[in-house]
Amino acid sequence: EKLYDVPRRALSEQAALLIIKLFGLIAIAAYYAIGECFFGRLVGFIAGILIATSSYLTFYLFGAIMLDGPQAAMFGCFLFFLLSGFQTGKLKHFLFSGLSLAAGFAIKESAIIWALLPIFSLLLVKQYGKKQSIKGLTVLYLPFSLVSGVWWLYVYRLSGTIDLISSGRAPVLRNLSDLASPASSAIRLLLAVVVLAAVGVAVRTSI
């Protein structure tokens, strides 16, 4: 059963692979920046070398027409700007982190897992618990909420279901009444977030 029928337009393999390779360069730059900014230039250089020479990563970043490489590049950008935002308190860094998160989600829906990382960081790291950081997370989640909300509404309108990191095997939402189902993946995810958040608060207050 097809989710939707969209005519495909031709794109040469060389052109598609070039796009993947550009994301590969972004990934190297992002992980170098993380190492250089927070641990020193040498650590950044080592991080870039590891990304560029890992046979597993280079397959996805430079050798395969798949979405995993571009998503990994966006995760690097998301993580760099998130850490920068927590360190500097600048809202523009949180905004760029949110845009990277939204881009990663647009590339592949499994990026929704990243959305929990800023919350856990805020709960577990005491020095991040500032008013500016809370404002920053609000700014961060705005572009992600917009992109994910529009996408899921679009998919629901076309197919009548919403699949949440389930590869289409177990729809989260087949119709609006499913929102009340305790067995839905969305509710299980929400419960997991609540439990982990409670653990984070307990750990943070005990330190």
PDB file of C-alpha atoms in Angstrom:
ATOM      1  CA  GLU A   1       0.000   0.000   0.000  1.00  0.00           C
ATOM      2  CA  LYS A   2       1.478   3.302  -1.060  1.00  0.00           C
ATOM      3  CA  LEU A   3       1.424   6.220   1.319  1.00  0.00           C
ATOM      4  CA  TYR A   4       1.081   8.649  -1.533  1.00  0.00           C
ATOM      5  CA  ASP A   5       1.764   8.666  -5.221  1.00  0.00           C
ATOM      6  CA  VAL A   6       4.196  11.394  -6.258  1.00  0.00           C
ATOM      7  CA  PRO A   7       5.822  11.429  -9.688  1.00  0.00           C
ATOM      8  CA  ARG A   8       9.592  11.058  -9.451  1.00  0.00           C
ATOM      9  CA  ARG A   9      11.902  13.365 -11.357  1.00  0.00           C
ATOM     10  CA  ALA A  10      15.220  12.154 -12.615  1.00  0.00           C
ATOM     11  CA  LEU A  11      18.379  13.006 -10.702  1.00  0.00           C
ATOM     12  CA  SER A  12      21.716  11.565 -11.725  1.00  0.00           C
ATOM     13  CA  GLU A  13      23.597   9.452  -9.197  1.00  0.00           C
ATOM     14  CA  GLN A  14      26.595  11.771  -9.496  1.00  0.00           C
ATOM     15  CA  ALA A  15      24.505  14.799  -8.571  1.00  0.00           C
ATOM     16  CA  ALA A  16      22.874  12.991  -5.647  1.00  0.00           C
ATOM     17  CA  LEU A  17      26.243  11.767  -4.367  1.00  0.00           C
ATOM     18  CA  LEU A  18      27.665  15.284  -4.629  1.00  0.00           C
ATOM     19  CA  ILE A  19      24.949  16.534  -2.282  1.00  0.00           C
ATOM     20  CA  ILE A  20      25.779  13.746   0.189  1.00  0.00           C
ATOM     21  CA  LYS A  21      29.479  14.644   0.029  1.00  0.00           C
ATOM     22  CA  LEU A  22      28.695  18.295   0.785  1.00  0.00           C
ATOM     23  CA  PHE A  23      26.906  17.163   3.932  1.00  0.00           C
ATOM     24  CA  GLY A  24      29.969  15.057   4.711  1.00  0.00           C
ATOM     25  CA  LEU A  25      32.132  18.172   4.681  1.00  0.00           C
ATOM     26  CA  ILE A  26      29.604  19.906   6.936  1.00  0.00           C
ATOM     27  CA  ALA A  27      29.832  16.967   9.362  1.00  0.00           C
ATOM     28  CA  ILE A  28      33.629  17.173   9.531  1.00  0.00           C
ATOM     29  CA  ALA A  29      33.466  20.926  10.138  1.00  0.00           C
ATOM     30  CA  ALA A  30      30.768  20.569  12.813  1.00  0.00           C
ATOM     31  CA  TYR A  31      32.574  17.927  14.863  1.00  0.00           C
ATOM     32  CA  TYR A  32      35.864  19.796  14.497  1.00  0.00           C
ATOM     33  CA  ALA A  33      34.134  22.924  15.815  1.00  0.00           C
ATOM     34  CA  ILE A  34      32.751  21.022  18.817  1.00  0.00           C
ATOM     35  CA  GLY A  35      36.189  19.719  19.747  1.00  0.00           C
ATOM     36  CA  GLU A  36      38.011  22.988  19.037  1.00  0.00           C
ATOM     37  CA  CYS A  37      35.605  25.277  20.897  1.00  0.00           C
ATOM     38  CA  PHE A  38      35.184  23.213  24.035  1.00  0.00           C
ATOM     39  CA  PHE A  39      38.350  21.137  24.348  1.00  0.00           C
ATOM     40  CA  GLY A  40      41.007  22.836  22.241  1.00  0.00           C
ATOM     41  CA  ARG A  41      42.261  22.849  18.667  1.00  0.00           C
ATOM     42  CA  LEU A  42      44.061  19.520  18.968  1.00  0.00           C
ATOM     43  CA  VAL A  43      40.888  17.729  20.099  1.00  0.00           C
ATOM     44  CA  GLY A  44      38.960  19.370  17.273  1.00  0.00           C
ATOM     45  CA  PHE A  45      41.580  18.243  14.764  1.00  0.00           C
ATOM     46  CA  ILE A  46      41.435  14.670  16.089  1.00  0.00           C
ATOM     47  CA  ALA A  47      37.633  14.704  15.917  1.00  0.00           C
ATOM     48  CA  GLY A  48      37.723  15.858  12.290  1.00  0.00           C
ATOM     49  CA  ILE A  49      40.303  13.192  11.406  1.00  0.00           C
ATOM     50  CA  LEU A  50      38.212  10.468  13.055  1.00  0.00           C
ATOM     51  CA  ILE A  51      35.104  11.524  11.155  1.00  0.00           C
ATOM     52  CA  ALA A  52      36.991  11.711   7.866  1.00  0.00           C
ATOM     53  CA  THR A  53      38.757   8.347   8.231  1.00  0.00           C
ATOM     54  CA  SER A  54      36.165   6.104   9.890  1.00  0.00           C
ATOM     55  CA  SER A  55      35.186   3.493   7.289  1.00  0.00           C
ATOM     56  CA  TYR A  56      31.659   3.292   8.724  1.00  0.00           C
ATOM     57  CA  LEU A  57      31.057   7.041   8.724  1.00  0.00           C
ATOM     58  CA  THR A  58      32.705   7.726   5.378  1.00  0.00           C
ATOM     59  CA  PHE A  59      30.393   5.166   3.776  1.00  0.00           C
ATOM     60  CA  TYR A  60      27.345   7.180   4.830  1.00  0.00           C
ATOM     61  CA  LEU A  61      28.946  10.619   4.509  1.00  0.00           C
ATOM     62  CA  PHE A  62      30.710  10.212   1.170  1.00  0.00           C
ATOM     63  CA  GLY A  63      29.971   6.870  -0.482  1.00  0.00           C
ATOM     64  CA  ALA A  64      26.253   6.085  -0.262  1.00  0.00           C
ATOM     65  CA  ILE A  65      23.141   7.868  -1.488  1.00  0.00           C
ATOM     66  CA  MET A  66      21.369   7.574   1.845  1.00  0.00           C
ATOM     67  CA  LEU A  67      19.919  10.018   4.360  1.00  0.00           C
ATOM     68  CA  ASP A  68      22.003   8.854   7.333  1.00  0.00           C
ATOM     69  CA  GLY A  69      25.026  10.968   6.351  1.00  0.00           C
ATOM     70  CA  PRO A  70      23.159  14.273   5.992  1.00  0.00           C
ATOM     71  CA  GLN A  71      21.324  13.553   9.224  1.00  0.00           C
ATOM     72  CA  ALA A  72      24.624  12.956  11.037  1.00  0.00           C
ATOM     73  CA  ALA A  73      25.884  16.301   9.716  1.00  0.00           C
ATOM     74  CA  MET A  74      22.798  18.075  11.041  1.00  0.00           C
ATOM     75  CA  PHE A  75      23.236  16.381  14.408  1.00  0.00           C
ATOM     76  CA  GLY A  76      26.759  17.771  14.602  1.00  0.00           C
ATOM     77  CA  CYS A  77      25.453  21.276  13.900  1.00  0.00           C
ATOM     78  CA  PHE A  78      22.608  20.817  16.373  1.00  0.00           C
ATOM     79  CA  LEU A  79      24.981  19.689  19.116  1.00  0.00           C
ATOM     80  CA  PHE A  80      27.549  22.419  18.467  1.00  0.00           C
ATOM     81  CA  PHE A  81      25.040  25.266  18.593  1.00  0.00           C
ATOM     82  CA  LEU A  82      23.258  23.723  21.587  1.00  0.00           C
ATOM     83  CA  LEU A  83      26.473  23.573  23.619  1.00  0.00           C
ATOM     84  CA  SER A  84      27.413  27.056  22.445  1.00  0.00           C
ATOM     85  CA  GLY A  85      24.022  28.350  23.525  1.00  0.00           C
ATOM     86  CA  PHE A  86      24.361  26.857  26.997  1.00  0.00           C
ATOM     87  CA  GLN A  87      27.902  28.211  27.352  1.00  0.00           C
ATOM     88  CA  THR A  88      27.305  31.744  26.035  1.00  0.00           C
ATOM     89  CA  GLY A  89      23.599  32.216  26.696  1.00  0.00           C
ATOM     90  CA  LYS A  90      23.145  33.724  23.224  1.00  0.00           C
ATOM     91  CA  LEU A  91      19.678  33.122  21.846  1.00  0.00           C
ATOM     92  CA  LYS A  92      20.913  33.036  18.251  1.00  0.00           C
ATOM     93  CA  HIS A  93      22.920  29.913  19.040  1.00  0.00           C
ATOM     94  CA  PHE A  94      19.792  28.218  20.355  1.00  0.00           C
ATOM     95  CA  LEU A  95      17.972  29.333  17.222  1.00  0.00           C
ATOM     96  CA  PHE A  96      20.637  27.802  14.966  1.00  0.00           C
ATOM     97  CA  SER A  97      20.475  24.633  17.040  1.00  0.00           C
ATOM     98  CA  GLY A  98      16.710  24.515  16.555  1.00  0.00           C
ATOM     99  CA  LEU A  99      17.079  25.067  12.820  1.00  0.00           C
ATOM    100  CA  SER A 100      19.594  22.200  12.667  1.00  0.00           C
ATOM    101  CA  LEU A 101      17.174  20.001  14.609  1.00  0.00           C
ATOM    102  CA  ALA A 102      14.365  20.925  12.226  1.00  0.00           C
ATOM    103  CA  ALA A 103      16.586  20.229   9.219  1.00  0.00           C
ATOM    104  CA  GLY A 104      17.595  16.861  10.653  1.00  0.00           C
ATOM    105  CA  PHE A 105      13.942  15.989  11.197  1.00  0.00           C
ATOM    106  CA  ALA A 106      13.082  17.063   7.656  1.00  0.00           C
ATOM    107  CA  ILE A 107      15.834  14.757   6.391  1.00  0.00           C
ATOM    108  CA  LYS A 108      14.779  11.783   8.522  1.00  0.00           C
ATOM    109  CA  GLU A 109      12.054  11.588  11.182  1.00  0.00           C
ATOM    110  CA  SER A 110      14.224   9.641  13.633  1.00  0.00           C
ATOM    111  CA  ALA A 111      15.864  12.979  14.492  1.00  0.00           C
ATOM    112  CA  ILE A 112      12.935  13.526  16.846  1.00  0.00           C
ATOM    113  CA  ILE A 113      15.009  11.596  19.408  1.00  0.00           C
ATOM    114  CA  TRP A 114      17.410  14.556  19.531  1.00  0.00           C
ATOM    115  CA  ALA A 115      14.622  16.765  20.833  1.00  0.00           C
ATOM    116  CA  LEU A 116      15.028  15.254  24.296  1.00  0.00           C
ATOM    117  CA  LEU A 117      18.729  16.097  24.601  1.00  0.00           C
ATOM    118  CA  PRO A 118      18.352  19.844  25.443  1.00  0.00           C
ATOM    119  CA  ILE A 119      15.857  19.044  28.205  1.00  0.00           C
ATOM    120  CA  PHE A 120      18.071  16.379  29.773  1.00  0.00           C
ATOM    121  CA  SER A 121      21.084  18.706  29.533  1.00  0.00           C
ATOM    122  CA  LEU A 122      19.168  21.431  31.350  1.00  0.00           C
ATOM    123  CA  LEU A 123      18.079  19.020  34.082  1.00  0.00           C
ATOM    124  CA  LEU A 124      21.371  17.209  34.619  1.00  0.00           C
ATOM    125  CA  VAL A 125      23.944  20.020  34.322  1.00  0.00           C
ATOM    126  CA  LYS A 126      23.579  22.593  37.076  1.00  0.00           C
ATOM    127  CA  GLN A 127      25.358  25.437  35.323  1.00  0.00           C
ATOM    128  CA  TYR A 128      22.910  25.192  32.426  1.00  0.00           C
ATOM    129  CA  GLY A 129      19.921  25.858  34.685  1.00  0.00           C
ATOM    130  CA  LYS A 130      19.662  29.588  34.018  1.00  0.00           C
ATOM    131  CA  LYS A 131      16.727  31.727  32.917  1.00  0.00           C
ATOM    132  CA  GLN A 132      18.551  32.528  29.690  1.00  0.00           C
ATOM    133  CA  SER A 133      18.905  28.820  28.962  1.00  0.00           C
ATOM    134  CA  ILE A 134      15.178  28.293  29.460  1.00  0.00           C
ATOM    135  CA  LYS A 135      14.477  31.142  27.055  1.00  0.00           C
ATOM    136  CA  GLY A 136      16.980  29.610  24.688  1.00  0.00           C
ATOM    137  CA  LEU A 137      15.208  26.257  24.692  1.00  0.00           C
ATOM    138  CA  THR A 138      11.957  28.030  23.887  1.00  0.00           C
ATOM    139  CA  VAL A 139      13.639  29.600  20.877  1.00  0.00           C
ATOM    140  CA  LEU A 140      15.208  26.251  19.965  1.00  0.00           C
ATOM    141  CA  TYR A 141      11.925  24.347  19.883  1.00  0.00           C
ATOM    142  CA  LEU A 142      10.048  26.922  17.792  1.00  0.00           C
ATOM    143  CA  PRO A 143      11.457  25.961  14.347  1.00  0.00           C
ATOM    144  CA  PHE A 144      11.358  22.260  15.229  1.00  0.00           C
ATOM    145  CA  SER A 145       7.712  22.450  16.314  1.00  0.00           C
ATOM    146  CA  LEU A 146       6.803  24.320  13.142  1.00  0.00           C
ATOM    147  CA  VAL A 147       8.515  21.850  10.808  1.00  0.00           C
ATOM    148  CA  SER A 148       7.358  18.688  12.600  1.00  0.00           C
ATOM    149  CA  GLY A 149       3.808  19.992  13.053  1.00  0.00           C
ATOM    150  CA  VAL A 150       3.399  20.952   9.403  1.00  0.00           C
ATOM    151  CA  TRP A 151       4.916  17.659   8.240  1.00  0.00           C
ATOM    152  CA  TRP A 152       2.714  15.455  10.433  1.00  0.00           C
ATOM    153  CA  LEU A 153      -0.421  17.368   9.470  1.00  0.00           C
ATOM    154  CA  TYR A 154       0.527  16.941   5.812  1.00  0.00           C
ATOM    155  CA  VAL A 155       1.147  13.203   6.209  1.00  0.00           C
ATOM    156  CA  TYR A 156      -2.075  12.737   8.202  1.00  0.00           C
ATOM    157  CA  ARG A 157      -4.070  14.544   5.544  1.00  0.00           C
ATOM    158  CA  LEU A 158      -2.633  12.323   2.800  1.00  0.00           C
ATOM    159  CA  SER A 159      -2.641   8.961   4.534  1.00  0.00           C
ATOM    160  CA  GLY A 160      -4.827   9.188   7.617  1.00  0.00           C
ATOM    161  CA  THR A 161      -1.952   7.955   9.814  1.00  0.00           C
ATOM    162  CA  ILE A 162       1.095   9.406  11.535  1.00  0.00           C
ATOM    163  CA  ASP A 163       4.161   7.193  11.897  1.00  0.00           C
ATOM    164  CA  LEU A 164       6.581   8.176  14.675  1.00  0.00           C
ATOM    165  CA  ILE A 165      10.050   6.634  14.151  1.00  0.00           C
ATOM    166  CA  SER A 166       8.321   3.329  13.434  1.00  0.00           C
ATOM    167  CA  SER A 167       9.133   2.953   9.714  1.00  0.00           C
ATOM    168  CA  GLY A 168       5.437   2.619   8.969  1.00  0.00           C
ATOM    169  CA  ARG A 169       5.017  -0.643  10.872  1.00  0.00           C
ATOM    170  CA  ALA A 170       3.041   0.740  13.806  1.00  0.00           C
ATOM    171  CA  PRO A 171       1.188   4.004  13.176  1.00  0.00           C
ATOM    172  CA  VAL A 172       1.018   6.303  16.174  1.00  0.00           C
ATOM    173  CA  LEU A 173      -2.171   7.938  15.004  1.00  0.00           C
ATOM    174  CA  ARG A 174      -4.587   6.161  12.643  1.00  0.00           C
ATOM    175  CA  ASN A 175      -7.497   8.389  13.572  1.00  0.00           C
ATOM    176  CA  LEU A 176      -8.093  11.067  16.161  1.00  0.00           C
ATOM    177  CA  SER A 177      -9.621   8.623  18.641  1.00  0.00           C
ATOM    178  CA  ASP A 178      -6.274   6.805  18.827  1.00  0.00           C
ATOM    179  CA  LEU A 179      -4.899   9.701  20.852  1.00  0.00           C
ATOM    180  CA  ALA A 180      -6.650   8.200  23.894  1.00  0.00           C
ATOM    181  CA  SER A 181      -5.058   4.758  23.415  1.00  0.00           C
ATOM    182  CA  PRO A 182      -2.517   3.937  26.176  1.00  0.00           C
ATOM    183  CA  ALA A 183      -0.798   1.535  23.784  1.00  0.00           C
ATOM    184  CA  SER A 184       0.136   4.204  21.279  1.00  0.00           C
ATOM    185  CA  SER A 185       3.799   4.951  20.697  1.00  0.00           C
ATOM    186  CA  ALA A 186       3.249   8.637  21.365  1.00  0.00           C
ATOM    187  CA  ILE A 187       1.966   8.005  24.874  1.00  0.00           C
ATOM    188  CA  ARG A 188       4.780   5.570  25.627  1.00  0.00           C
ATOM    189  CA  LEU A 189       7.272   8.185  24.473  1.00  0.00           C
ATOM    190  CA  LEU A 190       5.633  10.839  26.652  1.00  0.00           C
ATOM    191  CA  LEU A 191       5.737   8.564  29.683  1.00  0.00           C
ATOM    192  CA  ALA A 192       9.407   7.859  29.050  1.00  0.00           C
ATOM    193  CA  VAL A 193      10.139  11.594  28.904  1.00  0.00           C
ATOM    194  CA  VAL A 194       8.283  12.207  32.177  1.00  0.00           C
ATOM    195  CA  VAL A 195      10.129   9.397  33.965  1.00  0.00           C
ATOM    196  CA  LEU A 196      13.548  10.459  32.680  1.00  0.00           C
ATOM    197  CA  ALA A 197      12.836  14.092  33.509  1.00  0.00           C
ATOM    198  CA  ALA A 198      11.937  13.085  37.063  1.00  0.00           C
ATOM    199  CA  VAL A 199      15.182  11.115  37.343  1.00  0.00           C
ATOM    200  CA  GLY A 200      17.086  14.135  36.003  1.00  0.00           C
ATOM    201  CA  VAL A 201      15.541  16.460  38.593  1.00  0.00           C
ATOM    202  CA  ALA A 202      16.335  13.988  41.375  1.00  0.00           C
ATOM    203  CA  VAL A 203      19.954  13.623  40.272  1.00  0.00           C
ATOM    204  CA  ARG A 204      20.417  17.363  39.883  1.00  0.00           C
ATOM    205  CA  THR A 205      18.999  18.211  43.309  1.00  0.00           C
ATOM    206  CA  SER A 206      21.084  15.519  45.000  1.00  0.00           C
ATOM    207  CA  ILE A 207      24.421  16.765  43.589  1.00  0.00           C
TER     208      ILE A 207
END
